[in-house]
Amino acid sequence: MSTSQRRSARVSGRVALDQAEAVIVDQYTRLVRLAYLTLPHTLTRHRRVLVAHALVQRALPGFRIARAGRRVPGQRKGGAPDPALARTRASVLRAALAHDRRPRGWPGFLPPPRTLRPMFPVVWGLRIFPRAGGGDEIALGQVLSEAPAAARAAFVLLQVEGLSRPEVSELLTAAGVPEPQPALDTAAGLEASAGGATQALLTSREFDACSVQTRPTDLLRRRRRFQLAWLSAGIVALCCAVLLTAVGSSPSDQPARTVDVSPAISADRLVHTPRDTWADTSRVDFTAWPARGSRVSDTALITRALATWTDPPRGTRVRVAEATSDEQPPGNTQLLYAGDVGGEAVVLFHDGRRVVRYGEPPSPLDPASLDISRADEADVTTAASLVVSRGEGKVRYLTAPWIAEAQTRDLLDPDSPGRPLDVTDEGVTDAVPELPGKGACDSLPVLQLRSSSKIVEKHAFLVADLGGLTPVHLSYTPLPGTGAPPRQPREATSTAALESWARIACRLPLMRQSGVRAVNQWDFAEQDLPERGGGAVWSCTRASTWRGHGSVLVQFRTSKESATSPAKVVGRARSTAACSRFGQHIVASTPWTAGSGRHYLLAAGSREVTGIDVTGDVKADKKGGTLAVKAPESPEVTVRARLKDGETLDEVGSRP
């Protein structure tokens, strides 16, 4: 029986060469689209287009780069299965999935061995890429870039090719995917995220690698190379000249940095906001920033920055924030800054949705850097500063034109006043220490900025650097007042706010590089502890991201502890609306041990909580917003709150 099963798993019969060629010609666009969307998004769009065409053209029997080893489903639309199409599709899919795999021990700095083979087509002197789509296509492209390659392939096969789930599963298996079910599940999630017009989006020009636009490479550079080839006396003399130049030249003698591609938008088409716009506008955000810096007229520098953003050259250090598109610059791109900071030439852009930083070291032999972060719906606080330079544990900021004063303060020292921070006429601050990483947490430096009275009076606020281009806005919501309406988040500059933040500040570095936009500390309840154990404050720290999701930490601190000792984390939740204006009710619990050694279960809820029920190892039912009952040392309980409107509320998260 096992022998017959093995035979049934193999392709029955060979596909004739003329049949395979007819399939490739007839289905060429669809096969190229499948390869293009499956290939890794670490490749540039130019490279992905060429590789996609090469993989389809090499799928002809005889190349043997991606032969299917298992039976694959044929096309069942309107007739019998087509084994030639099925085998060709499996061959293309296998090659695309395997393109970025490296054998064990293969050097990381070399491309996969498959890419070292000669592959046609080859394009000289041009950069090619699909035409840009609309906002829906860009959003779908971002979603696809975050999905595994097998899931992208399953998504295209289901939505564009119209295959059934069993057919896609069998095809993925034939293409070398050991477990196709997770890819199918992820593809179903992509379909739910994309909405109802998925097929129309996938067949749009944004993902059509057969309908492309072209840009020339650097024409002047090509001409110089041609002249150098003719003027060279021989390879030995050329090598000697290069060695002598590398050993004996100064930085000023090194060749000028050039770019290989033409930018998607020219430097002279960039938006330049007038200098005084910020003082007379109702939209106080990045759109009100004027172009500043000593090199705003340096067209060559700005062109290199735009070209790197359009298609980063090999070796460029590219950092794209979470849930951020890396698409090329659109036509409404705005110049924010161009100048020299911290030994680098720096250019900052804003395109309405993102901020982009280009950094260029003085030596053309050192790689440039490109950072892209989301900045949609920024406001007077989240658009108040940008990181313009980072290195050696220090960071410099470019402040908004409406910032009248800048200070630094230590979150772990709430009683100390802010220290003045020097800012140049261009808005660049002195270097400030970065937040500490893992390990000791002895100091938490943050910026305290004050807006000009031209837009708002006496408005000071705190921002902290968490590794992105846009510093994170820190706010505070105080304890509820008796009979007062719900408190709203406010700036974290009051004594109570700074004291509360001091107890949770050391957890800020854990949020690095996670796309956080703002962090609010909400003290939602206070409680008298049993056996005269002092008082306790319950708080919820919510980190809101640019993409809308948020995570919360529920914390518990007592008056007997040090004013800067970290609060105890009693619950956590991710991708939740809790502790926001869309999740204004909360209840939490924690075990606690009194000075006598007795163990208690404590619970507390926000202002709308009228009673708390406990079941499990402890059974209790108490009216009011707090509860304290004797309990085992580590009880297993379920805590639920009753609200004023009669609804019930489950405990947020779980104890870590």
PDB file of N, CA, C and O in Angstrom, residues 10-11 13-15 58-70 72 86-95 114 173-176:
ATOM      1  N   ARG A  10       3.315  11.231  -7.193  1.00  0.00           N
ATOM      2  CA  ARG A  10       4.189  11.804  -8.197  1.00  0.00           C
ATOM      3  C   ARG A  10       3.410  12.221  -9.441  1.00  0.00           C
ATOM      4  O   ARG A  10       2.300  11.775  -9.692  1.00  0.00           O
ATOM      5  N   VAL A  11       4.019  13.116 -10.194  1.00  0.00           N
ATOM      6  CA  VAL A  11       3.367  13.580 -11.418  1.00  0.00           C
ATOM      7  C   VAL A  11       3.324  12.434 -12.412  1.00  0.00           C
ATOM      8  O   VAL A  11       4.339  11.802 -12.706  1.00  0.00           O
ATOM      9  N   GLY A  13       3.443  11.290 -15.745  1.00  0.00           N
ATOM     10  CA  GLY A  13       3.741  11.695 -17.105  1.00  0.00           C
ATOM     11  C   GLY A  13       4.518  12.984 -17.175  1.00  0.00           C
ATOM     12  O   GLY A  13       4.473  13.793 -16.262  1.00  0.00           O
ATOM     13  N   ARG A  14       5.238  13.192 -18.250  1.00  0.00           N
ATOM     14  CA  ARG A  14       6.031  14.396 -18.428  1.00  0.00           C
ATOM     15  C   ARG A  14       5.252  15.401 -19.271  1.00  0.00           C
ATOM     16  O   ARG A  14       4.411  15.030 -20.087  1.00  0.00           O
ATOM     17  N   VAL A  15       5.553  16.672 -19.084  1.00  0.00           N
ATOM     18  CA  VAL A  15       4.910  17.725 -19.855  1.00  0.00           C
ATOM     19  C   VAL A  15       5.788  18.034 -21.064  1.00  0.00           C
ATOM     20  O   VAL A  15       6.992  18.296 -20.917  1.00  0.00           O
ATOM     21  N   ARG A  58      12.668  30.724 -16.817  1.00  0.00           N
ATOM     22  CA  ARG A  58      13.462  29.528 -16.524  1.00  0.00           C
ATOM     23  C   ARG A  58      12.595  28.353 -16.090  1.00  0.00           C
ATOM     24  O   ARG A  58      13.121  27.292 -15.737  1.00  0.00           O
ATOM     25  N   ALA A  59      11.283  28.520 -16.064  1.00  0.00           N
ATOM     26  CA  ALA A  59      10.392  27.427 -15.683  1.00  0.00           C
ATOM     27  C   ALA A  59      10.175  26.438 -16.816  1.00  0.00           C
ATOM     28  O   ALA A  59       9.498  25.430 -16.641  1.00  0.00           O
ATOM     29  N   LEU A  60      10.734  26.699 -17.984  1.00  0.00           N
ATOM     30  CA  LEU A  60      10.606  25.793 -19.122  1.00  0.00           C
ATOM     31  C   LEU A  60      11.337  24.490 -18.797  1.00  0.00           C
ATOM     32  O   LEU A  60      12.440  24.514 -18.258  1.00  0.00           O
ATOM     33  N   PRO A  61      10.753  23.320 -19.054  1.00  0.00           N
ATOM     34  CA  PRO A  61      11.439  22.048 -18.767  1.00  0.00           C
ATOM     35  C   PRO A  61      12.817  22.014 -19.398  1.00  0.00           C
ATOM     36  O   PRO A  61      13.011  22.397 -20.548  1.00  0.00           O
ATOM     37  N   GLY A  62      13.778  21.537 -18.624  1.00  0.00           N
ATOM     38  CA  GLY A  62      15.152  21.492 -19.096  1.00  0.00           C
ATOM     39  C   GLY A  62      16.064  22.348 -18.258  1.00  0.00           C
ATOM     40  O   GLY A  62      17.225  22.032 -18.052  1.00  0.00           O
ATOM     41  N   PHE A  63      15.524  23.502 -17.715  1.00  0.00           N
ATOM     42  CA  PHE A  63      16.318  24.310 -16.803  1.00  0.00           C
ATOM     43  C   PHE A  63      16.458  23.615 -15.447  1.00  0.00           C
ATOM     44  O   PHE A  63      17.445  23.755 -14.766  1.00  0.00           O
ATOM     45  N   ARG A  64      15.409  22.926 -14.988  1.00  0.00           N
ATOM     46  CA  ARG A  64      15.409  22.136 -13.773  1.00  0.00           C
ATOM     47  C   ARG A  64      15.807  22.950 -12.555  1.00  0.00           C
ATOM     48  O   ARG A  64      16.584  22.500 -11.718  1.00  0.00           O
ATOM     49  N   ILE A  65      15.296  24.148 -12.449  1.00  0.00           N
ATOM     50  CA  ILE A  65      15.578  24.939 -11.250  1.00  0.00           C
ATOM     51  C   ILE A  65      14.496  24.790 -10.215  1.00  0.00           C
ATOM     52  O   ILE A  65      14.699  25.120  -9.061  1.00  0.00           O
ATOM     53  N   ALA A  66      13.310  24.318 -10.610  1.00  0.00           N
ATOM     54  CA  ALA A  66      12.227  24.275  -9.648  1.00  0.00           C
ATOM     55  C   ALA A  66      11.252  23.158  -9.988  1.00  0.00           C
ATOM     56  O   ALA A  66      10.069  23.356 -10.058  1.00  0.00           O
ATOM     57  N   ARG A  67      11.779  21.932 -10.235  1.00  0.00           N
ATOM     58  CA  ARG A  67      10.918  20.852 -10.665  1.00  0.00           C
ATOM     59  C   ARG A  67      10.034  20.394  -9.514  1.00  0.00           C
ATOM     60  O   ARG A  67      10.522  20.158  -8.410  1.00  0.00           O
ATOM     61  N   ALA A  68       8.753  20.244  -9.756  1.00  0.00           N
ATOM     62  CA  ALA A  68       7.836  19.795  -8.720  1.00  0.00           C
ATOM     63  C   ALA A  68       8.029  18.314  -8.486  1.00  0.00           C
ATOM     64  O   ALA A  68       8.085  17.525  -9.405  1.00  0.00           O
ATOM     65  N   GLY A  69       8.081  17.896  -7.219  1.00  0.00           N
ATOM     66  CA  GLY A  69       8.277  16.507  -6.876  1.00  0.00           C
ATOM     67  C   GLY A  69       7.006  15.841  -6.416  1.00  0.00           C
ATOM     68  O   GLY A  69       6.992  14.677  -6.065  1.00  0.00           O
ATOM     69  N   ARG A  70       5.886  16.548  -6.352  1.00  0.00           N
ATOM     70  CA  ARG A  70       4.621  15.964  -5.929  1.00  0.00           C
ATOM     71  C   ARG A  70       3.543  16.334  -6.937  1.00  0.00           C
ATOM     72  O   ARG A  70       3.694  17.245  -7.738  1.00  0.00           O
ATOM     73  N   VAL A  72       0.469  18.016  -8.455  1.00  0.00           N
ATOM     74  CA  VAL A  72      -0.066  19.355  -8.248  1.00  0.00           C
ATOM     75  C   VAL A  72      -1.433  19.442  -8.908  1.00  0.00           C
ATOM     76  O   VAL A  72      -1.713  18.752  -9.882  1.00  0.00           O
ATOM     77  N   ALA A  86      -0.343  23.479 -14.300  1.00  0.00           N
ATOM     78  CA  ALA A  86      -0.098  23.137 -12.900  1.00  0.00           C
ATOM     79  C   ALA A  86       1.389  22.959 -12.633  1.00  0.00           C
ATOM     80  O   ALA A  86       1.931  23.469 -11.648  1.00  0.00           O
ATOM     81  N   ARG A  87       2.083  22.247 -13.532  1.00  0.00           N
ATOM     82  CA  ARG A  87       3.508  21.994 -13.315  1.00  0.00           C
ATOM     83  C   ARG A  87       4.319  23.279 -13.451  1.00  0.00           C
ATOM     84  O   ARG A  87       5.255  23.529 -12.691  1.00  0.00           O
ATOM     85  N   THR A  88       3.982  24.113 -14.420  1.00  0.00           N
ATOM     86  CA  THR A  88       4.696  25.373 -14.604  1.00  0.00           C
ATOM     87  C   THR A  88       4.489  26.289 -13.406  1.00  0.00           C
ATOM     88  O   THR A  88       5.423  26.930 -12.909  1.00  0.00           O
ATOM     89  N   ARG A  89       3.234  26.372 -12.920  1.00  0.00           N
ATOM     90  CA  ARG A  89       2.941  27.208 -11.759  1.00  0.00           C
ATOM     91  C   ARG A  89       3.725  26.727 -10.533  1.00  0.00           C
ATOM     92  O   ARG A  89       4.276  27.516  -9.778  1.00  0.00           O
ATOM     93  N   ALA A  90       3.792  25.396 -10.338  1.00  0.00           N
ATOM     94  CA  ALA A  90       4.549  24.853  -9.213  1.00  0.00           C
ATOM     95  C   ALA A  90       6.031  25.156  -9.350  1.00  0.00           C
ATOM     96  O   ALA A  90       6.719  25.459  -8.363  1.00  0.00           O
ATOM     97  N   SER A  91       6.552  25.084 -10.582  1.00  0.00           N
ATOM     98  CA  SER A  91       7.966  25.379 -10.813  1.00  0.00           C
ATOM     99  C   SER A  91       8.293  26.825 -10.471  1.00  0.00           C
ATOM    100  O   SER A  91       9.283  27.119  -9.793  1.00  0.00           O
ATOM    101  N   VAL A  92       7.450  27.760 -10.936  1.00  0.00           N
ATOM    102  CA  VAL A  92       7.665  29.178 -10.639  1.00  0.00           C
ATOM    103  C   VAL A  92       7.561  29.430  -9.135  1.00  0.00           C
ATOM    104  O   VAL A  92       8.378  30.139  -8.537  1.00  0.00           O
ATOM    105  N   LEU A  93       6.566  28.847  -8.510  1.00  0.00           N
ATOM    106  CA  LEU A  93       6.345  29.072  -7.084  1.00  0.00           C
ATOM    107  C   LEU A  93       7.493  28.521  -6.255  1.00  0.00           C
ATOM    108  O   LEU A  93       7.973  29.162  -5.314  1.00  0.00           O
ATOM    109  N   ARG A  94       7.967  27.310  -6.592  1.00  0.00           N
ATOM    110  CA  ARG A  94       9.094  26.733  -5.852  1.00  0.00           C
ATOM    111  C   ARG A  94      10.334  27.622  -5.965  1.00  0.00           C
ATOM    112  O   ARG A  94      11.038  27.869  -4.988  1.00  0.00           O
ATOM    113  N   ALA A  95      10.622  28.117  -7.163  1.00  0.00           N
ATOM    114  CA  ALA A  95      11.795  28.966  -7.358  1.00  0.00           C
ATOM    115  C   ALA A  95      11.674  30.267  -6.578  1.00  0.00           C
ATOM    116  O   ALA A  95      12.646  30.738  -5.986  1.00  0.00           O
ATOM    117  N   ARG A 114      21.552  30.554  -5.989  1.00  0.00           N
ATOM    118  CA  ARG A 114      20.716  30.596  -7.190  1.00  0.00           C
ATOM    119  C   ARG A 114      20.891  31.916  -7.926  1.00  0.00           C
ATOM    120  O   ARG A 114      20.848  31.981  -9.148  1.00  0.00           O
ATOM    121  N   THR A 173       2.523  22.350  -1.265  1.00  0.00           N
ATOM    122  CA  THR A 173       3.314  21.172  -0.916  1.00  0.00           C
ATOM    123  C   THR A 173       4.246  20.796  -2.057  1.00  0.00           C
ATOM    124  O   THR A 173       5.418  20.479  -1.854  1.00  0.00           O
ATOM    125  N   ALA A 174       3.732  20.844  -3.287  1.00  0.00           N
ATOM    126  CA  ALA A 174       4.568  20.538  -4.450  1.00  0.00           C
ATOM    127  C   ALA A 174       5.686  21.551  -4.618  1.00  0.00           C
ATOM    128  O   ALA A 174       6.745  21.233  -5.158  1.00  0.00           O
ATOM    129  N   ALA A 175       5.466  22.778  -4.156  1.00  0.00           N
ATOM    130  CA  ALA A 175       6.486  23.832  -4.282  1.00  0.00           C
ATOM    131  C   ALA A 175       7.483  23.816  -3.138  1.00  0.00           C
ATOM    132  O   ALA A 175       8.346  24.682  -3.073  1.00  0.00           O
ATOM    133  N   GLY A 176       7.356  22.860  -2.221  1.00  0.00           N
ATOM    134  CA  GLY A 176       8.356  22.729  -1.169  1.00  0.00           C
ATOM    135  C   GLY A 176       7.975  23.306   0.169  1.00  0.00           C
ATOM    136  O   GLY A 176       8.831  23.453   1.042  1.00  0.00           O
TER     137      GLY A 176
END
